[in-house]
Amino acid sequence: MTSTPPLTPPNRFCNVAVVGAGYVGLPTAVTLASFGHTVTVAENDPTRLARLRAGQPAIQEPDLEPLLRRGIASSTLHFTPSARTAASDADVIFLCVPTPQDLDGSADLRFVQAVIADIAPVLRPGAIVVNKSTVPVGTAHRVADLINRRDVVVVSNPEFLREGSAISDSLHPERIVVGCDYAAPAYVVAGLFAATNAPVLITDTATSELIKYAANAFLATKLSYVNAIAGLCEATGADVGDLVTGLGLDSRIGAKFLNPGPGWGGSCLPKDTSALSVTARASGFEFPLLDAVIATNDAQFDRTASKVLSLLDPATPSRVAVWGLTFKAGTDDRRDSPALEIISRLQASHVTVTSYDPTVDASLAASDLAGITLFNDPYEAAEDADVVVVLTEWSEFARPDWDRLANVMRQKSFVDARNVTDPAQAAAAGFTYLSVGRREVLNPDFLTTTTRSKEEQA
Ligand code: UDX
């Protein structure tokens, strides 16, 4: 079933509960509150809850804090430790709890199940429970079975926001997808987002659930493809920068999401591709393309670590300074960060690793950073290092002070695994320099590659 919901939703403003104030829940809550809905957020971490009540976001996202404070000030946004309290008064309950990766790669639904067990008895007749977290195909039906009430409906409404632009993506989504086996609740959920004016797709729950996985797996495919092409550029002497420009000008391919790097990571792409692969296997469907996408990413981590190791003398103790620890720029999130994958490969080769990341305080004792000597300054991290490697594309890494770096390092070697620095500047400062699939030695006679728009050419 695909249809367009009415422009005016049946209830203009609703009482909404959002369970879980993480990267999906909090942006969803502040956005819905900014549209005029009354939103109660349930967060069971006491520290996080206290901060939120004081108007301090528990996660680092641009534009989040002002919306949070505005919601609190206008009494459209409330916080409670109890999912049961939040859900008991709500017309619509968004489940935004984590769905981590289980040992076999599938999605672990233990948090979803615990919330359902807690709230099912107190839901109002006619309440709509919405799966916003990324959940495997069939979860809406499983949740409906767990709730086991004929007067409550379960809807799938996947979230497509990106970390680092979560608020902008929530206020201006490219689409709203709603999956439901009944039309009326689907219209209510779609109507909550009427202020966004985004295109709405209403479909069945299985299709809606699968759209989210298909989107993330497609993005991962694009990245594994471009990383493999970058490797081919290195093998053939071609330049991946010009190559992706040439690719991206084809509107069927599109210019976005084509930057090669150290491999893709984060809280979504790795776990969602693995979960989709498990779903395919469990459904008896062969999906070798997806398995190759995941394997290509592991190979990219290996290739990046090997590039760094190729610049070290295996006979002497080595030190590598890693610039950037988060899985991408613009977030403080290090979950499934490519940087940590590559660091563990370097450490396995007995390399001493120092690091600087603008979101990491050097006094931080985080378990994922064990064995890494942290600094609050990139040049301090680079002191006595044999190689500096850029693993996150923070803009402050784009123009290093090459002379200063040369002065503090033991050996002048630099690996840019995000292609943010200028190879010519590195060469001018006497650095041995490697990046990803780029022509690193530039022929001065070579014309600078340019692309001109049709307007410019006219
Ligand atoms: C992703 C999806 O984009 C989003 O729609 C979904 O809701 C959640 O998962 P996010 O995890 O925030 O969002 O990160 P994204 O911007 O997609 O980046 C994922 C990884 O790909 C990062 O490691 C990033 O560095 C890498 N990447 C992205 C590249 O290597 N090159 C690119 O061109 C783009």
Coordinates of C-alpha atoms and ligand atoms in Angstrom, one line a residue:
M1 CA 0.0 0.0 0.0
T2 CA 1.5 3.3 -1.0
S3 CA -0.5 6.5 -0.6
T4 CA -0.3 10.2 0.4
P5 CA -1.6 11.1 3.8
P6 CA -4.0 14.0 4.3
L7 CA -2.3 17.3 4.6
T8 CA -3.9 18.0 8.0
P9 CA -3.4 15.1 10.4
P10 CA -6.4 13.9 12.4
N11 CA -4.9 15.3 15.6
R12 CA -2.9 18.4 14.9
F13 CA -0.8 18.2 18.0
C14 CA -0.3 14.9 19.9
N15 CA 1.0 13.8 23.2
V16 CA 4.2 12.0 22.3
A17 CA 6.5 9.8 24.4
V18 CA 10.1 9.1 23.3
V19 CA 11.8 6.2 25.0
G20 CA 15.6 6.6 24.9
A21 CA 17.4 10.0 24.7
G22 CA 20.3 8.9 22.5
Y23 CA 21.4 9.8 19.0
V24 CA 18.0 9.0 17.5
G25 CA 15.7 9.7 20.4
L26 CA 16.9 13.1 21.5
P27 CA 16.9 14.8 18.0
T28 CA 13.4 13.2 17.4
A29 CA 12.1 14.5 20.7
V30 CA 13.3 18.1 20.3
T31 CA 12.2 18.2 16.7
L32 CA 8.7 17.0 17.5
A33 CA 8.5 19.5 20.4
S34 CA 9.6 22.3 18.1
F35 CA 6.6 21.4 15.8
G36 CA 4.3 21.9 18.8
H37 CA 3.7 18.4 20.0
T38 CA 3.9 17.7 23.7
V39 CA 6.8 15.4 24.2
T40 CA 7.9 13.4 27.2
V41 CA 11.3 11.7 27.0
A42 CA 12.1 8.7 29.1
E43 CA 15.8 8.3 29.9
N44 CA 16.9 5.8 32.5
D45 CA 20.5 6.9 32.8
P46 CA 20.3 9.3 35.9
T47 CA 23.3 11.4 34.9
R48 CA 22.1 11.9 31.4
L49 CA 18.6 12.6 32.7
A50 CA 19.8 15.3 35.1
R51 CA 21.8 17.0 32.4
L52 CA 18.8 17.0 30.0
R53 CA 16.5 18.4 32.6
A54 CA 19.1 21.2 33.0
G55 CA 19.0 21.9 29.2
Q56 CA 22.4 20.2 28.5
P57 CA 22.4 17.7 25.6
A58 CA 23.8 14.3 26.5
I59 CA 25.3 14.1 23.0
Q60 CA 27.3 16.6 20.9
E61 CA 25.2 17.7 17.9
P62 CA 25.1 21.2 16.3
D63 CA 21.8 23.1 17.0
L64 CA 20.6 20.6 19.6
E65 CA 21.1 22.7 22.7
P66 CA 18.9 25.7 21.6
L67 CA 16.1 23.4 20.6
L68 CA 16.3 21.5 23.8
R69 CA 16.3 24.7 25.9
R70 CA 13.4 26.1 23.9
G71 CA 11.3 22.9 24.4
I72 CA 11.9 23.0 28.1
A73 CA 11.1 26.7 28.4
S74 CA 7.9 26.4 26.4
S75 CA 6.8 23.2 28.3
T76 CA 6.5 21.2 25.2
L77 CA 9.4 19.0 26.3
H78 CA 9.5 17.0 29.5
F79 CA 11.8 14.3 31.0
T80 CA 11.2 11.3 33.2
P81 CA 13.2 8.3 34.3
S82 CA 10.3 6.0 33.6
A83 CA 9.2 4.7 30.2
R84 CA 6.0 3.6 31.9
T85 CA 5.2 7.2 33.1
A86 CA 6.0 8.7 29.7
A87 CA 3.9 6.1 27.8
S88 CA 0.8 6.0 30.0
D89 CA -0.3 9.5 28.8
A90 CA 0.8 9.3 25.2
D91 CA -1.1 9.0 21.9
V92 CA 2.1 7.9 20.1
I93 CA 5.2 6.2 21.7
F94 CA 8.5 6.2 19.9
L95 CA 10.9 3.5 20.8
C96 CA 14.4 4.9 20.3
V97 CA 16.4 2.5 22.4
P98 CA 19.7 0.9 21.1
T99 CA 19.5 -2.2 19.0
P100 CA 23.2 -3.3 19.3
Q101 CA 24.8 -6.1 17.3
D102 CA 24.5 -9.5 18.8
L103 CA 27.3 -12.0 18.8
D104 CA 26.1 -13.6 15.5
G105 CA 25.8 -10.2 13.8
S106 CA 22.0 -10.0 14.2
A107 CA 20.2 -7.1 15.9
D108 CA 19.9 -7.6 19.7
L109 CA 16.3 -6.6 20.6
R110 CA 16.7 -7.0 24.4
F111 CA 16.2 -3.3 25.1
V112 CA 13.1 -3.1 22.9
Q113 CA 11.6 -6.1 24.6
A114 CA 12.3 -4.8 28.1
V115 CA 10.6 -1.5 27.3
I116 CA 7.5 -3.3 25.8
A117 CA 7.2 -5.5 28.9
D118 CA 7.3 -2.3 31.0
I119 CA 4.8 -0.2 29.1
A120 CA 2.3 -2.6 27.5
P121 CA 0.0 -2.8 30.5
V122 CA -0.3 1.0 30.8
L123 CA -0.8 2.1 27.2
R124 CA -4.0 4.0 26.5
P125 CA -6.6 2.3 24.2
G126 CA -5.8 3.5 20.7
A127 CA -2.1 4.2 21.5
I128 CA 0.3 3.8 18.6
V129 CA 3.8 2.3 19.3
V130 CA 6.4 3.3 16.8
N131 CA 9.7 1.5 16.1
K132 CA 12.1 4.3 15.3
S133 CA 15.2 2.3 16.1
T134 CA 16.5 0.2 13.3
V135 CA 15.0 -3.2 13.8
P136 CA 15.0 -6.3 11.6
V137 CA 12.1 -7.2 9.3
G138 CA 9.3 -8.7 11.2
T139 CA 9.9 -6.7 14.4
A140 CA 6.7 -4.7 14.2
H141 CA 4.8 -7.9 14.3
R142 CA 6.9 -9.3 17.1
V143 CA 6.4 -6.2 19.2
A144 CA 2.6 -6.4 18.5
D145 CA 2.7 -10.0 19.7
L146 CA 4.6 -8.9 22.9
I147 CA 2.1 -6.1 23.6
N148 CA -0.7 -8.5 23.0
R149 CA -3.5 -5.9 23.0
R150 CA -6.0 -5.5 20.2
D151 CA -6.5 -1.8 21.0
V152 CA -2.8 -0.9 20.4
V153 CA -1.2 -0.6 16.9
V154 CA 2.6 -0.9 16.1
V155 CA 4.0 1.2 13.3
S156 CA 7.5 1.3 11.7
N157 CA 9.0 4.7 11.1
P158 CA 12.7 4.4 10.4
E159 CA 15.1 7.2 11.1
F160 CA 17.6 8.3 8.5
L161 CA 19.4 11.1 10.3
R162 CA 23.2 11.3 10.2
E163 CA 25.3 12.1 13.3
G164 CA 26.8 15.6 13.1
S165 CA 23.7 16.9 11.2
A166 CA 21.0 15.2 13.3
I167 CA 18.9 18.3 13.9
S168 CA 19.1 19.6 10.4
D169 CA 18.3 16.1 9.1
S170 CA 15.3 15.8 11.5
L171 CA 13.9 19.3 10.7
H172 CA 14.4 18.8 7.0
P173 CA 14.2 15.0 6.2
E174 CA 14.5 13.9 2.6
R175 CA 11.6 11.4 3.2
I176 CA 9.3 10.1 5.9
V177 CA 8.7 6.4 5.7
V178 CA 5.8 4.9 7.7
G179 CA 5.0 1.2 7.7
C180 CA 1.7 0.0 9.1
D181 CA -0.8 -2.7 8.4
Y182 CA -3.7 -0.1 9.0
A183 CA -4.1 3.2 7.2
A184 CA -5.4 5.5 10.1
P185 CA -2.4 5.1 12.5
A186 CA 0.0 5.5 9.6
Y187 CA -1.6 8.9 8.8
V188 CA -1.4 9.9 12.5
V189 CA 2.4 9.1 12.6
A190 CA 3.0 10.8 9.2
G191 CA 1.0 13.8 10.4
L192 CA 3.3 14.3 13.3
F193 CA 6.0 15.4 10.7
A194 CA 3.6 17.5 8.5
A195 CA 5.7 20.6 9.4
T196 CA 8.7 19.2 7.5
N197 CA 6.8 19.1 4.2
A198 CA 8.9 16.0 3.3
P199 CA 7.6 13.4 0.9
V200 CA 5.8 10.6 2.7
L201 CA 5.9 7.0 1.8
I202 CA 3.3 4.8 3.5
T203 CA 3.8 1.1 3.1
D204 CA 3.6 -2.2 5.0
T205 CA 5.7 -2.8 8.1
A206 CA 8.1 -5.3 6.5
T207 CA 8.9 -3.0 3.6
S208 CA 9.4 0.0 5.9
E209 CA 11.8 -2.0 8.1
L210 CA 13.7 -3.2 5.1
I211 CA 14.0 0.3 3.5
K212 CA 16.2 1.4 6.4
Y213 CA 18.6 -1.6 6.0
A214 CA 18.6 -1.3 2.2
A215 CA 19.5 2.4 2.5
N216 CA 22.4 1.9 4.9
A217 CA 23.6 -1.2 2.9
F218 CA 23.5 0.8 -0.3
L219 CA 25.6 3.6 1.3
A220 CA 28.1 1.0 2.6
T221 CA 28.2 -0.5 -0.9
K222 CA 29.0 2.9 -2.4
L223 CA 31.8 3.4 0.0
S224 CA 33.3 0.0 -0.3
Y225 CA 33.2 0.4 -4.1
V226 CA 34.9 3.8 -4.0
N227 CA 37.5 2.5 -1.5
A228 CA 38.2 -0.5 -3.9
I229 CA 38.4 1.9 -6.9
A230 CA 40.9 4.0 -4.9
G231 CA 43.0 0.9 -4.4
L232 CA 42.9 0.3 -8.1
C233 CA 43.9 3.9 -8.7
E234 CA 47.0 3.2 -6.6
A235 CA 47.8 0.1 -8.6
T236 CA 47.4 1.8 -11.9
G237 CA 48.6 5.4 -11.3
A238 CA 45.2 7.0 -11.8
D239 CA 43.8 9.7 -9.4
V240 CA 40.7 8.9 -7.4
G241 CA 39.9 12.6 -6.9
D242 CA 39.5 13.2 -10.6
L243 CA 37.9 9.8 -10.9
V244 CA 35.1 10.5 -8.4
T245 CA 34.5 13.9 -10.0
G246 CA 34.0 12.1 -13.3
L247 CA 31.7 9.6 -11.6
G248 CA 29.7 12.1 -9.6
L249 CA 28.8 14.2 -12.6
D250 CA 26.6 11.3 -13.8
S251 CA 23.3 12.2 -12.1
R252 CA 22.4 8.5 -11.9
I253 CA 25.5 7.9 -9.7
G254 CA 25.5 11.3 -7.8
A255 CA 28.5 13.1 -6.3
K256 CA 27.7 12.5 -2.6
F257 CA 29.2 9.8 -0.4
L258 CA 32.1 9.1 -2.8
N259 CA 35.0 10.1 -0.6
P260 CA 37.5 7.2 -0.2
G261 CA 38.8 6.8 3.4
P262 CA 40.2 4.3 5.9
G263 CA 37.0 2.2 5.7
W264 CA 33.5 3.1 6.9
G265 CA 32.3 2.8 10.5
G266 CA 30.0 4.3 13.1
S267 CA 27.0 3.2 15.1
C268 CA 24.9 2.2 12.1
L269 CA 26.6 1.1 8.9
P270 CA 28.6 -1.8 10.4
K271 CA 25.8 -3.2 12.5
D272 CA 23.1 -2.7 9.9
T273 CA 25.0 -4.4 7.1
S274 CA 25.8 -7.3 9.4
A275 CA 22.2 -7.6 10.5
L276 CA 21.0 -7.5 6.9
S277 CA 23.4 -10.2 6.0
V278 CA 22.0 -12.3 8.9
T279 CA 18.4 -11.6 7.8
A280 CA 19.3 -12.7 4.2
R281 CA 20.9 -15.9 5.4
A282 CA 18.0 -16.6 7.8
S283 CA 15.5 -16.1 4.9
G284 CA 17.5 -18.5 2.7
F285 CA 18.5 -15.7 0.4
E286 CA 22.1 -15.6 -1.0
F287 CA 23.5 -12.1 -0.8
P288 CA 27.1 -12.4 -1.8
L289 CA 27.3 -8.7 -2.9
L290 CA 26.5 -7.6 0.7
D291 CA 29.1 -10.0 2.2
A292 CA 31.7 -8.6 -0.3
V293 CA 30.9 -5.1 0.8
I294 CA 31.6 -6.0 4.4
A295 CA 34.7 -8.0 3.5
T296 CA 36.0 -5.1 1.4
N297 CA 35.7 -2.8 4.4
D298 CA 37.7 -5.1 6.6
A299 CA 40.3 -5.2 3.8
Q300 CA 40.3 -1.4 3.7
F301 CA 41.2 -1.3 7.5
D302 CA 44.0 -3.8 6.7
R303 CA 45.3 -1.7 3.7
T304 CA 45.3 1.5 5.8
A305 CA 47.2 -0.1 8.6
S306 CA 49.6 -1.7 6.1
K307 CA 50.3 1.7 4.5
V308 CA 51.4 3.1 7.9
L309 CA 53.5 0.0 8.7
S310 CA 55.2 0.2 5.3
L311 CA 56.8 3.5 6.4
L312 CA 58.2 1.9 9.6
D313 CA 61.3 0.0 10.2
P314 CA 60.2 -3.4 11.6
A315 CA 63.5 -3.9 13.4
T316 CA 63.2 -0.8 15.7
P317 CA 60.4 0.2 18.1
S318 CA 58.1 2.6 16.3
R319 CA 55.7 5.3 17.3
V320 CA 52.7 6.4 15.3
A321 CA 50.6 9.5 16.0
V322 CA 47.0 9.1 15.1
W323 CA 45.1 12.3 14.3
G324 CA 41.4 11.7 14.8
L325 CA 39.6 9.0 16.8
T326 CA 35.9 9.5 16.0
F327 CA 34.2 7.6 13.2
K328 CA 33.8 10.8 11.2
A329 CA 34.2 14.5 11.7
G330 CA 31.5 16.5 13.4
T331 CA 30.6 13.9 16.1
D332 CA 32.2 12.8 19.4
D333 CA 31.1 9.2 18.7
R334 CA 33.8 6.5 18.5
R335 CA 31.5 3.5 18.2
D336 CA 32.9 1.2 15.5
S337 CA 35.3 3.9 14.5
P338 CA 37.7 3.0 11.6
A339 CA 40.4 4.8 13.7
L340 CA 40.1 2.2 16.5
E341 CA 40.2 -0.7 14.0
I342 CA 43.4 0.6 12.5
I343 CA 45.0 1.4 15.9
S344 CA 44.3 -2.1 17.1
R345 CA 46.1 -3.4 13.9
L346 CA 49.1 -1.1 14.6
Q347 CA 49.2 -2.2 18.2
A348 CA 49.1 -5.9 17.1
S349 CA 52.3 -5.0 15.2
H350 CA 53.9 -3.7 18.4
V351 CA 53.6 0.0 17.4
T352 CA 53.3 2.6 20.2
V353 CA 50.3 4.7 19.4
T354 CA 49.7 8.3 20.5
S355 CA 46.7 10.3 19.5
Y356 CA 44.9 13.6 19.4
D357 CA 41.2 14.2 18.6
P358 CA 39.4 17.5 19.2
T359 CA 36.5 15.7 21.0
V360 CA 38.8 13.7 23.3
D361 CA 40.2 15.1 26.5
A362 CA 43.6 13.6 27.2
S363 CA 42.7 13.0 30.8
L364 CA 39.8 10.7 29.7
A365 CA 40.1 7.1 30.8
A366 CA 37.8 5.4 28.3
S367 CA 38.0 1.6 27.8
D368 CA 38.0 1.9 24.0
L369 CA 41.2 4.1 24.2
A370 CA 43.2 1.7 26.4
G371 CA 46.8 1.6 25.4
I372 CA 46.7 4.9 23.5
T373 CA 48.7 7.8 24.9
L374 CA 46.3 10.8 24.5
F375 CA 47.3 14.5 24.0
N376 CA 45.3 17.7 23.8
D377 CA 47.4 19.0 20.9
P378 CA 48.1 17.4 17.5
Y379 CA 51.8 18.5 17.5
E380 CA 52.4 17.1 21.1
A381 CA 50.9 13.8 19.9
A382 CA 53.3 13.9 17.0
E383 CA 56.5 14.4 19.1
D384 CA 59.0 11.7 18.3
A385 CA 56.6 9.9 16.1
D386 CA 57.8 8.0 13.0
V387 CA 54.5 8.5 11.2
V388 CA 51.5 10.8 11.6
V389 CA 48.3 9.3 10.2
V390 CA 45.0 11.2 9.7
L391 CA 42.1 8.9 10.4
T392 CA 39.2 11.4 10.9
E393 CA 38.6 14.3 8.5
W394 CA 38.5 17.1 11.1
S395 CA 39.0 20.4 9.2
E396 CA 41.9 21.4 11.5
F397 CA 44.0 18.6 10.0
A398 CA 43.7 19.9 6.5
R399 CA 46.5 22.4 6.7
P400 CA 49.2 21.2 9.1
D401 CA 52.2 23.3 9.9
W402 CA 54.5 21.0 8.0
D403 CA 57.7 22.7 9.3
R404 CA 56.6 22.4 12.9
L405 CA 55.7 18.8 12.3
A406 CA 59.0 18.1 10.7
N407 CA 60.7 19.6 13.8
V408 CA 59.0 17.5 16.3
M409 CA 58.8 14.1 14.5
R410 CA 61.5 11.5 14.5
Q411 CA 60.9 10.7 10.8
K412 CA 59.1 12.8 8.3
S413 CA 56.3 10.4 7.2
F414 CA 52.7 11.2 6.8
V415 CA 49.7 9.1 5.9
D416 CA 46.4 10.9 5.1
A417 CA 43.7 8.2 5.1
R418 CA 41.0 10.9 4.5
N419 CA 42.6 12.9 1.6
V420 CA 42.2 16.2 3.4
T421 CA 45.8 17.5 3.2
D422 CA 47.6 18.8 0.1
P423 CA 50.2 16.3 -1.2
A424 CA 52.2 19.1 -2.8
Q425 CA 52.7 20.9 0.5
A426 CA 53.8 17.7 2.2
A427 CA 56.3 17.1 -0.6
A428 CA 57.6 20.6 -0.4
A429 CA 58.3 20.1 3.3
G430 CA 60.2 16.9 2.5
F431 CA 57.7 14.4 3.8
T432 CA 57.2 10.9 2.6
Y433 CA 53.5 11.0 2.0
L434 CA 50.8 8.5 1.3
S435 CA 47.0 9.2 0.9
V436 CA 44.1 7.2 -0.6
G437 CA 44.2 6.6 -4.3
R438 CA 45.6 10.0 -5.2
R439 CA 48.3 11.0 -7.6
E440 CA 50.8 12.0 -5.0
V441 CA 53.7 13.1 -7.2
L442 CA 52.4 15.9 -9.2
N443 CA 54.0 16.8 -12.5
P444 CA 54.3 20.6 -12.5
D445 CA 53.5 20.7 -16.3
F446 CA 50.3 18.8 -15.7
L447 CA 47.2 21.0 -16.1
T448 CA 45.2 21.4 -12.9
T449 CA 42.1 19.4 -13.5
T450 CA 39.0 21.6 -13.6
T451 CA 35.4 21.0 -14.1
R452 CA 33.2 23.7 -15.5
S453 CA 29.5 24.0 -15.2
K454 CA 27.4 24.4 -18.3
E455 CA 26.7 28.0 -17.3
E456 CA 30.5 28.7 -17.1
Q457 CA 31.1 27.2 -20.5
A458 CA 28.3 29.2 -22.1
Ligands
UDX1 C1 24.5 6.7 8.6 C2 23.5 7.0 7.5 O1 24.1 8.0 6.6 C3 22.2 7.6 8.1 O2 21.3 7.8 7.0 C4 21.7 6.6 9.1 O3 20.5 7.1 9.7 C5 22.7 6.2 10.1 O4 23.9 5.8 9.5 P1 26.1 8.1 10.2 O5 26.4 6.8 10.9 O6 25.9 9.3 11.0 O7 24.8 7.9 9.3 O8 27.4 8.3 9.3 P2 27.7 8.6 7.8 O9 27.8 10.1 7.5 O10 26.7 7.9 6.9 O11 29.1 8.0 7.7 C6 29.3 6.6 7.9 C7 30.8 6.2 7.6 O12 31.1 6.4 6.3 C8 31.8 7.1 8.4 O13 32.8 6.3 8.9 C9 32.3 8.1 7.4 O14 33.5 8.6 7.6 C10 32.3 7.2 6.1 N1 32.2 8.0 4.9 C11 31.1 8.7 4.6 C12 33.3 7.9 4.0 O15 34.3 7.2 4.2 N2 33.2 8.6 2.8 C13 32.1 9.3 2.5 O16 32.0 9.9 1.4 C14 31.0 9.4 3.4

